mmCIF file of C-alpha atoms in Angstrom:
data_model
loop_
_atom_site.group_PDB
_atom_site.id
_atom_site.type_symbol
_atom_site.label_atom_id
_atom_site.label_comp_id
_atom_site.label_asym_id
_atom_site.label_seq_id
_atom_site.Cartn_x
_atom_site.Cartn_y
_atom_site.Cartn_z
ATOM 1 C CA UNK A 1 0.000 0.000 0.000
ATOM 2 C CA UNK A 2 1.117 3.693 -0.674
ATOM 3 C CA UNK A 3 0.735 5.881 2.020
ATOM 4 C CA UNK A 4 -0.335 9.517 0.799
ATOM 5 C CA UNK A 5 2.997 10.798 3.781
ATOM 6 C CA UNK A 6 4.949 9.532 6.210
ATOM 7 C CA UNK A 7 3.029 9.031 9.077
ATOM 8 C CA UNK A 8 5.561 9.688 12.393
ATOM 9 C CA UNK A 9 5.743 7.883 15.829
ATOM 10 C CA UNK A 10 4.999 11.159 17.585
ATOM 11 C CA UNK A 11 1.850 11.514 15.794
ATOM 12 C CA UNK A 12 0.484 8.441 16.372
ATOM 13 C CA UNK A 13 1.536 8.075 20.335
ATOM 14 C CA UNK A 14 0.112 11.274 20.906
ATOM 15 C CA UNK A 15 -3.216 10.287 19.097
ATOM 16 C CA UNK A 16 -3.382 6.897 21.306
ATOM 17 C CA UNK A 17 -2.225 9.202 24.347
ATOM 18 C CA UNK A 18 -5.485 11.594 23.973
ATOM 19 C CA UNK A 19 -7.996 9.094 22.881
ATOM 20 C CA UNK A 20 -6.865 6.218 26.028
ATOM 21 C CA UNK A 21 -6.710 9.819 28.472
ATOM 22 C CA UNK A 22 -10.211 11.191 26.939
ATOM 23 C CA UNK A 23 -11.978 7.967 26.409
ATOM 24 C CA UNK A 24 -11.141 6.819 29.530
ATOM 25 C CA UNK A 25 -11.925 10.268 31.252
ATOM 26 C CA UNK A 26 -15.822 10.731 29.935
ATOM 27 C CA UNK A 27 -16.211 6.671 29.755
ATOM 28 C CA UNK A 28 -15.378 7.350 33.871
ATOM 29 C CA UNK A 29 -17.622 10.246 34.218
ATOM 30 C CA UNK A 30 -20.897 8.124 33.324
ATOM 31 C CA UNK A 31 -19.493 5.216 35.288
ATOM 32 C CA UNK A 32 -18.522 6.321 38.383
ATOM 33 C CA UNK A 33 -22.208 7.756 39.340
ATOM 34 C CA UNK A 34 -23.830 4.443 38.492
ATOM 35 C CA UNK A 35 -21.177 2.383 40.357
ATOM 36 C CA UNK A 36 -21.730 5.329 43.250
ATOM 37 C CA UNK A 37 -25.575 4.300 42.865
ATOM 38 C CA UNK A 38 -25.598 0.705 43.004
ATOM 39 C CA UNK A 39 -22.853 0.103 45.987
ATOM 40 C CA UNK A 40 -23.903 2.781 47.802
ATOM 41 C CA UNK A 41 -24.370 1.291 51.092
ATOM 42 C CA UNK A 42 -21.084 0.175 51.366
ATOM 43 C CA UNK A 43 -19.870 3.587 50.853
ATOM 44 C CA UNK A 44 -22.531 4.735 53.799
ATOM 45 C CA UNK A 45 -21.787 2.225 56.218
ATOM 46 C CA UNK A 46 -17.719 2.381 56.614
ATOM 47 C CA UNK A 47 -16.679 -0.249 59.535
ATOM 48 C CA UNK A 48 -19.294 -2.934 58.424
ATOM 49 C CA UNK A 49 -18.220 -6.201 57.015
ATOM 50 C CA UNK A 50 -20.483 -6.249 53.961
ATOM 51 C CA UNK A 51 -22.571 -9.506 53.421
ATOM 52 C CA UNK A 52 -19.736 -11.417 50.535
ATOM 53 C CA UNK A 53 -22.936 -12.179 48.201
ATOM 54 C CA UNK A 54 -24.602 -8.452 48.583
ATOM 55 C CA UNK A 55 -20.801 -7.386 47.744
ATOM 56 C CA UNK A 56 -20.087 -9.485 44.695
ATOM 57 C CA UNK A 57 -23.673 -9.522 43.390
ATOM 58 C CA UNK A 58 -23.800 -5.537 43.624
ATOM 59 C CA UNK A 59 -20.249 -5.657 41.379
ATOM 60 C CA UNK A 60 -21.628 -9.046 39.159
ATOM 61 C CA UNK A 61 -25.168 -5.588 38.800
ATOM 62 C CA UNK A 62 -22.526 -3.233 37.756
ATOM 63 C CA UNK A 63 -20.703 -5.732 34.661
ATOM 64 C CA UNK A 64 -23.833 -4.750 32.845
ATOM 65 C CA UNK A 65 -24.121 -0.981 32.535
ATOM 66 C CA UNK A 66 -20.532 -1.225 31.781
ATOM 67 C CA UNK A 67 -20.829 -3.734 29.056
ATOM 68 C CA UNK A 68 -22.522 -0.765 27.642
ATOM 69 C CA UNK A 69 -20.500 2.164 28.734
ATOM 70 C CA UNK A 70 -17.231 0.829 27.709
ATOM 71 C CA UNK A 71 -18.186 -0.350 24.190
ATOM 72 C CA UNK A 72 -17.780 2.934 23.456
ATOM 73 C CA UNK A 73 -14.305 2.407 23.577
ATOM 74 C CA UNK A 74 -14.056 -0.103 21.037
ATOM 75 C CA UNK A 75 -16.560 2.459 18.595
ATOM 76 C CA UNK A 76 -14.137 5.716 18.848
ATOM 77 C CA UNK A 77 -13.254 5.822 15.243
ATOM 78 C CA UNK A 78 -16.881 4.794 14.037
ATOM 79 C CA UNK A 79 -17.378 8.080 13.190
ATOM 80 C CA UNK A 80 -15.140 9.105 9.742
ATOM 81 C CA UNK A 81 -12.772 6.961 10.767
ATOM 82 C CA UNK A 82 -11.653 9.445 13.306
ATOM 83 C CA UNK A 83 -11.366 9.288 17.291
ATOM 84 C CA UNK A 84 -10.578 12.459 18.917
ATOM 85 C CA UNK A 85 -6.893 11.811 18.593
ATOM 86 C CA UNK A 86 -7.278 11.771 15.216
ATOM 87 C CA UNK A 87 -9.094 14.842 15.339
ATOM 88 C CA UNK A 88 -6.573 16.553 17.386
ATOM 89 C CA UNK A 89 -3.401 15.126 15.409
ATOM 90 C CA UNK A 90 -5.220 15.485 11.951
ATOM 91 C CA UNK A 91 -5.078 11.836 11.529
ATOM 92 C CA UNK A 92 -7.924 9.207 10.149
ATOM 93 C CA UNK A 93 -8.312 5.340 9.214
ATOM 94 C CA UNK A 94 -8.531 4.178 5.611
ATOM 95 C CA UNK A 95 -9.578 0.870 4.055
ATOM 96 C CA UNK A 96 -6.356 -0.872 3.567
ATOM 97 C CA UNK A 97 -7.578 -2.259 0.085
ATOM 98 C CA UNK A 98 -10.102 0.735 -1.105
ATOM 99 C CA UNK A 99 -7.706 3.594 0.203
ATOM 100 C CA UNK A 100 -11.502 4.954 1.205
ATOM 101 C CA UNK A 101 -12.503 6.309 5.209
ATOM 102 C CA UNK A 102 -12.558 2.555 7.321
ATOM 103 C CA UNK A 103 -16.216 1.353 7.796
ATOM 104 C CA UNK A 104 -17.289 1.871 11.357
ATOM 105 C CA UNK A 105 -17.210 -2.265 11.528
ATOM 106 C CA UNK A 106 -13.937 -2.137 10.583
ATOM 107 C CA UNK A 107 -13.146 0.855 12.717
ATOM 108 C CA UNK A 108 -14.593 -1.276 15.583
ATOM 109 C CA UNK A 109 -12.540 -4.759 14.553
ATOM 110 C CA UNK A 110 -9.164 -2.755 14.657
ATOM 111 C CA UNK A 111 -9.995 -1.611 18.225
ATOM 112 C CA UNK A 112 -10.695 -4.572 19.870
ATOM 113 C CA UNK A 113 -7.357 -5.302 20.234
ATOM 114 C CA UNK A 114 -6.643 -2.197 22.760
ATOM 115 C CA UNK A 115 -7.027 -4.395 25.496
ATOM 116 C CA UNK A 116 -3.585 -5.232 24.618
ATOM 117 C CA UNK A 117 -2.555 -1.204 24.501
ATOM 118 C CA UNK A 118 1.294 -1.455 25.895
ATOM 119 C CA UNK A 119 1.781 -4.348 22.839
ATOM 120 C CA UNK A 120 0.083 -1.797 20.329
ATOM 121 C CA UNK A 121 2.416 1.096 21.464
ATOM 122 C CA UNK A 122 5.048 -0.843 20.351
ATOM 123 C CA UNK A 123 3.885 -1.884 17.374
ATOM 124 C CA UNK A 124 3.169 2.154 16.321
ATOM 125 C CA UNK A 125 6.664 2.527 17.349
ATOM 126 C CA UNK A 126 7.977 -0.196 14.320
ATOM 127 C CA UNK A 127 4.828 0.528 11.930
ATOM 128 C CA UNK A 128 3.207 4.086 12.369
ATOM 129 C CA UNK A 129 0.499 3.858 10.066
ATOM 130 C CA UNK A 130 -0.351 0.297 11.361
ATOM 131 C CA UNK A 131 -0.808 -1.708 14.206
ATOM 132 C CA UNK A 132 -1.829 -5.131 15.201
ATOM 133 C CA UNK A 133 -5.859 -4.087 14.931
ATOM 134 C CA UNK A 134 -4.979 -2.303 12.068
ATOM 135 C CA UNK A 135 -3.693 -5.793 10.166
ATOM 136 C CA UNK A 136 -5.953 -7.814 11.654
ATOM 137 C CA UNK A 137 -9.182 -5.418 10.122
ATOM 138 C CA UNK A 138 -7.437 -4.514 7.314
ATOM 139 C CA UNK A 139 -6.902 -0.760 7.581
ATOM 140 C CA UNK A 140 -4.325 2.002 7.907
ATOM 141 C CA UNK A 141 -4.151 5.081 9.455
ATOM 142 C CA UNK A 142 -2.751 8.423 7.378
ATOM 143 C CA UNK A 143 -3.296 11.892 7.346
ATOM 144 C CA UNK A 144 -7.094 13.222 7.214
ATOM 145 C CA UNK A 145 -8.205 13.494 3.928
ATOM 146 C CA UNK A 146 -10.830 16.123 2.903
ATOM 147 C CA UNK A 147 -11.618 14.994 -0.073
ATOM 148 C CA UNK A 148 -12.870 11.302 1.086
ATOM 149 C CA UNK A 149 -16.086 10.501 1.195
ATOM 150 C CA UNK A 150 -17.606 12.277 4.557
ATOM 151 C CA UNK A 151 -21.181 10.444 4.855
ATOM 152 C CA UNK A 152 -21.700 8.934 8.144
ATOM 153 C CA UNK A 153 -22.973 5.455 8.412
ATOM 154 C CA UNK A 154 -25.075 5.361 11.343
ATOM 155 C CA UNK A 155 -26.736 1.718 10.838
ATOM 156 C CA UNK A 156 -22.903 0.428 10.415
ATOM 157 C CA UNK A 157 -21.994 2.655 13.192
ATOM 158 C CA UNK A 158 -25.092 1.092 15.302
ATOM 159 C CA UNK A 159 -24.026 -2.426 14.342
ATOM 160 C CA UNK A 160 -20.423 -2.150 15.531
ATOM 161 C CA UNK A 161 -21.758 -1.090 19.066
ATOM 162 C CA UNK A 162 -23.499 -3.965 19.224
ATOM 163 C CA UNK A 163 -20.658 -5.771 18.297
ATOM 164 C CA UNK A 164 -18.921 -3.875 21.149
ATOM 165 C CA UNK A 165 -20.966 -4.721 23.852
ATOM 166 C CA UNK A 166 -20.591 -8.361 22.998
ATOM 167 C CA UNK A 167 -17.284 -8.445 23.444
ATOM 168 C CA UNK A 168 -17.337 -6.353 26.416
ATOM 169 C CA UNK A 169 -20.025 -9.018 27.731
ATOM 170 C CA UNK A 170 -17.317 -11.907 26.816
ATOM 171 C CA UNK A 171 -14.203 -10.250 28.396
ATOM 172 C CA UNK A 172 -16.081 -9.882 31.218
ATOM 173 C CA UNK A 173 -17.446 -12.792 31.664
ATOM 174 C CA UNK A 174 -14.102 -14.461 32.957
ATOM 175 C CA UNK A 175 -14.558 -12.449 35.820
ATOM 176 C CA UNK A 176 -18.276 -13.279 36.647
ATOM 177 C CA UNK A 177 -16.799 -16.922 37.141
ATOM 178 C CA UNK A 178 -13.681 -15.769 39.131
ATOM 179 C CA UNK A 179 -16.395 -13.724 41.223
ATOM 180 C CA UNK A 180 -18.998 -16.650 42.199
ATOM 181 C CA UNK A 181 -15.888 -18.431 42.830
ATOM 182 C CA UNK A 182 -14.414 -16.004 45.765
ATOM 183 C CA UNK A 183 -17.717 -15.390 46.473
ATOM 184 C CA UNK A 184 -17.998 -19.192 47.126
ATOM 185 C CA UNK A 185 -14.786 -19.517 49.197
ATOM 186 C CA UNK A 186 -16.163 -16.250 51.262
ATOM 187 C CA UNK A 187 -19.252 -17.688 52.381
ATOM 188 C CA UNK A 188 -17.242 -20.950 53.583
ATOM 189 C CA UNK A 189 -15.005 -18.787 55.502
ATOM 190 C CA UNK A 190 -18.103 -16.713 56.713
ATOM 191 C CA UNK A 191 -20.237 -19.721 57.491
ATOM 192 C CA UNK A 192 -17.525 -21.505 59.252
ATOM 193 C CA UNK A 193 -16.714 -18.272 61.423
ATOM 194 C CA UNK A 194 -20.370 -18.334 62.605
ATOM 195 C CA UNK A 195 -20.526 -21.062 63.482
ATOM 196 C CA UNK A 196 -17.443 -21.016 65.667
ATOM 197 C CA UNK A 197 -19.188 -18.288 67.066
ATOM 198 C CA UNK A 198 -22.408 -19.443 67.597
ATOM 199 C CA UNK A 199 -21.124 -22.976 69.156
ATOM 200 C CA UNK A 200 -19.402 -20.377 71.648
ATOM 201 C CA UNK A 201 -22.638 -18.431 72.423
ATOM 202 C CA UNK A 202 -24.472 -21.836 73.161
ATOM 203 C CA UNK A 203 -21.840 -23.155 75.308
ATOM 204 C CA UNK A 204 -21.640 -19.932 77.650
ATOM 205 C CA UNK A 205 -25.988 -19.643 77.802
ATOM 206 C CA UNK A 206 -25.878 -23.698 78.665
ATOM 207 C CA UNK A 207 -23.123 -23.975 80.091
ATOM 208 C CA UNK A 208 -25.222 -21.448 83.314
ATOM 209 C CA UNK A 209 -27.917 -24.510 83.506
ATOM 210 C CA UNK A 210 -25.483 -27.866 82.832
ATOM 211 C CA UNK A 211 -22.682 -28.978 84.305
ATOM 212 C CA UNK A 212 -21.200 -29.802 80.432
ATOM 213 C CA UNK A 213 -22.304 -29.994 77.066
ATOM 214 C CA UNK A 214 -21.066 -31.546 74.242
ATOM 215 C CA UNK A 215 -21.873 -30.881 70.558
ATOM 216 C CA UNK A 216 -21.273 -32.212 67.191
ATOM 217 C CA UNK A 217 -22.701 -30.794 63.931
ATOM 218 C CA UNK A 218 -22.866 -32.160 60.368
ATOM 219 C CA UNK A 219 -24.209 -30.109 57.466
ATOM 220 C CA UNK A 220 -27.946 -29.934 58.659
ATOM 221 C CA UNK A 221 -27.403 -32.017 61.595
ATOM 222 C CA UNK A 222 -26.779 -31.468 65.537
ATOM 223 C CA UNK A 223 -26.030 -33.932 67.793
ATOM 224 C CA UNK A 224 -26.529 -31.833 71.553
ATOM 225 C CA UNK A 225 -25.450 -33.811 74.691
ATOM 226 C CA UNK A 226 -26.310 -31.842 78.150
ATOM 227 C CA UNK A 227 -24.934 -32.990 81.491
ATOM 228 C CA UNK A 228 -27.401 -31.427 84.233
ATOM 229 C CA UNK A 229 -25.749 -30.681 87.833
ATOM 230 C CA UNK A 230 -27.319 -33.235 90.091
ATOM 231 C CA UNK A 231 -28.458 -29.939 92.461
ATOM 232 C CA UNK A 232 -30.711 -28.942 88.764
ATOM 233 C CA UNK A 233 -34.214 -29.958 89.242
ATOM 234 C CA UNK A 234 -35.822 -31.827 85.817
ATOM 235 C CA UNK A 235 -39.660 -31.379 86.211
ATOM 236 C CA UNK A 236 -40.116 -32.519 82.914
ATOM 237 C CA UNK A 237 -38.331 -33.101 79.010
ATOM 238 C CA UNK A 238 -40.287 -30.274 77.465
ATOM 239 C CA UNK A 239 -39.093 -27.904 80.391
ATOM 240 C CA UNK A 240 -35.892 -28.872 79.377
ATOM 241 C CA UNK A 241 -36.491 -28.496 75.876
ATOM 242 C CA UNK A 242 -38.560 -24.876 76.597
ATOM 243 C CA UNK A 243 -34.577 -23.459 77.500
ATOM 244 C CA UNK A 244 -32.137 -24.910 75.077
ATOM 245 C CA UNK A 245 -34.766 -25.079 71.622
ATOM 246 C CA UNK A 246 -34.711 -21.152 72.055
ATOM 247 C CA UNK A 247 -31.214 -20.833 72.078
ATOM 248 C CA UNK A 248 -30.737 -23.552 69.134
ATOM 249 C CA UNK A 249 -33.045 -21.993 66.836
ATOM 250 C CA UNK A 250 -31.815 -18.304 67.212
ATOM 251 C CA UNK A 251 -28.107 -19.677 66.447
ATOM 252 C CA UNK A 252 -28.366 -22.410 64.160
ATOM 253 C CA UNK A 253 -31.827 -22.404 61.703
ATOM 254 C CA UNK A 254 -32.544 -25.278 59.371
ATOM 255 C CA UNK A 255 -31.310 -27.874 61.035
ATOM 256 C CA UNK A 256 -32.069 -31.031 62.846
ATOM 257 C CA UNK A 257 -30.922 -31.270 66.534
ATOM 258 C CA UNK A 258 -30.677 -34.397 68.580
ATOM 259 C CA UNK A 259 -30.594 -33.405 71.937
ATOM 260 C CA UNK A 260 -29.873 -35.846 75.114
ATOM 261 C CA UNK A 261 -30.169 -34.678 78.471
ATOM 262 C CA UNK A 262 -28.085 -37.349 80.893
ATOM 263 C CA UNK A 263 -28.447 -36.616 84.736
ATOM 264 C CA UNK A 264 -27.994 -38.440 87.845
ATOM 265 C CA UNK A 265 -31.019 -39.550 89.614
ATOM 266 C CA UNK A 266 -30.572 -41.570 92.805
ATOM 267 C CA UNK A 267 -27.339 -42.498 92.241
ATOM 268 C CA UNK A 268 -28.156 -43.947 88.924
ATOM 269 C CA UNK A 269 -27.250 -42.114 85.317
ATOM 270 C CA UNK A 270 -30.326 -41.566 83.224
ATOM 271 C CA UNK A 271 -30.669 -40.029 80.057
ATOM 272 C CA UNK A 272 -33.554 -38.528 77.980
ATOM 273 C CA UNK A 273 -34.033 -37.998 74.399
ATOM 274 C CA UNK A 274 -35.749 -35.257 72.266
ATOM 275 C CA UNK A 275 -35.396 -34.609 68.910
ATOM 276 C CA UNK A 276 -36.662 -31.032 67.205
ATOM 277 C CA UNK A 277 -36.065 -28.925 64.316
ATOM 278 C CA UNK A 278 -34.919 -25.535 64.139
ATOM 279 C CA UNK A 279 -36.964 -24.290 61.297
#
């Protein structure tokens, strides 16, 4: 292909300089409200230990609107082949084979590959008039030409942003995985710290009535031994049950206890059995 003049380095870094600066500048000024919006109350409640699926489901909310906001990134040369970059370095992007002003699709194909911008700095550095989205879409970028054809392609220009989101939606997408995965391993962690705590709670409010308790849970299971003092008077199972089935359901819903109650009466160990839900 011959170029209508020597396109420099300088020209072209400070076009990518502007348009990653600008793009990334008014692309931020209609995120940062909507992210503001939707995790707002963990930016008005500092010192709380936010609930992990209310954290990562608020940032899985956000991965749409900026499917949509970013895209716009990947559309900055839809319009006459020129970003504002180009417009400020009096540069524009040509159809490699038609030497005409790059379709917006084409405009859109070329930028995709800016999520590898360090790697296309350096390839302006060897190749000013083309990068790696530039051979991969098959255009070039040269000075602005006047005389090109001007008209603006708005369907073309509409189908590239489509385009755009979907690929923000697929680079994303990784993350939405990585995401259910911590928030997986979070709940674990939070789960099992609750339940160390709660198994302490129910040991100090029992441990005022029995001499000893002993407990052993399994998923929705709980296996609850009680060892009344022999100077604690038993009137009856479902007295016994009336103080610890309180205590049970407040710190461990949904699940299935088995509760003996083994005391000493008349010299002889006796144990009683109840079994309740928590539910």
């Amino acid at each position: 292909m011959d170029y209508n003049r020597k396109v420099g380095f300088g020209e072209r870094f400070v076009s990518m300089i502007i348009d990653h600066i600008s793009m990334t500048f008014l692309l931020g000024m209609i995120a940062v409200p909507i992210q503001m919006s939707v995790m707002s109350d963990f930016f008005t409640s500092p010192g709380t230990n936010p609930d992990p699926d209310q954290l990562f489901g608020s940032i899985k909310t956000l991965m749409i609107p900026y499917c949509f906001i970013y895209a716009l990134y990947f559309c900055k040369d839809a319009f006459k082949g020129r970003s504002l970059g180009k417009l400020a370095t009096n540069l524009q992007v040509y159809d490699n084979k038609t030497d005409e002003i790059a379709s917006p699709i084409k405009c859109f194909v070329r930028n995709i590959s800016i999520i590898i911008w360090p790697v296309e700095v350096i390839m302006v550095m060897i190749n000013p008039h083309r990068r790696i989205g530039d051979y991969i879409s098959g255009t070039y970028v040269d000075i602005y030409d006047k005389k090109a054809n001007t008209k603006v392609d708005f369907p073309k220009i509409g189908i590239s942003y489509v385009l755009s989101v979907l690929v923000m939606g697929i680079c994303m997408s990784p993350l939405v995985f990585w995401l259910d995965f911590i928030g997986s391993i979070a709940n674990d962690q939070q789960a099992y710290v609750d339940t160390v705590v709660n198994e302490k709670v129910v040991y100090d409010e029992l441990s005022y009535y029995f001499d000893s308790l002993e407990m052993n849970m399994n998923d929705q299971y709980i296996q609850l031994k009680v060892y009344a003092s022999p100077n604690v008077y038993l009137n009856s199972i479902n007295e016994v049950r009336g103080l610890v089935e309180p205590i049970m359901k407040e710190k461990f819903p949904y699940h299935k206890v088995d509760l003996d109650i083994i005391y000493t009466e008349n010299g002889t160990q006796e144990e009683l059995n109840i079994d309740f839900y928590t539910n």
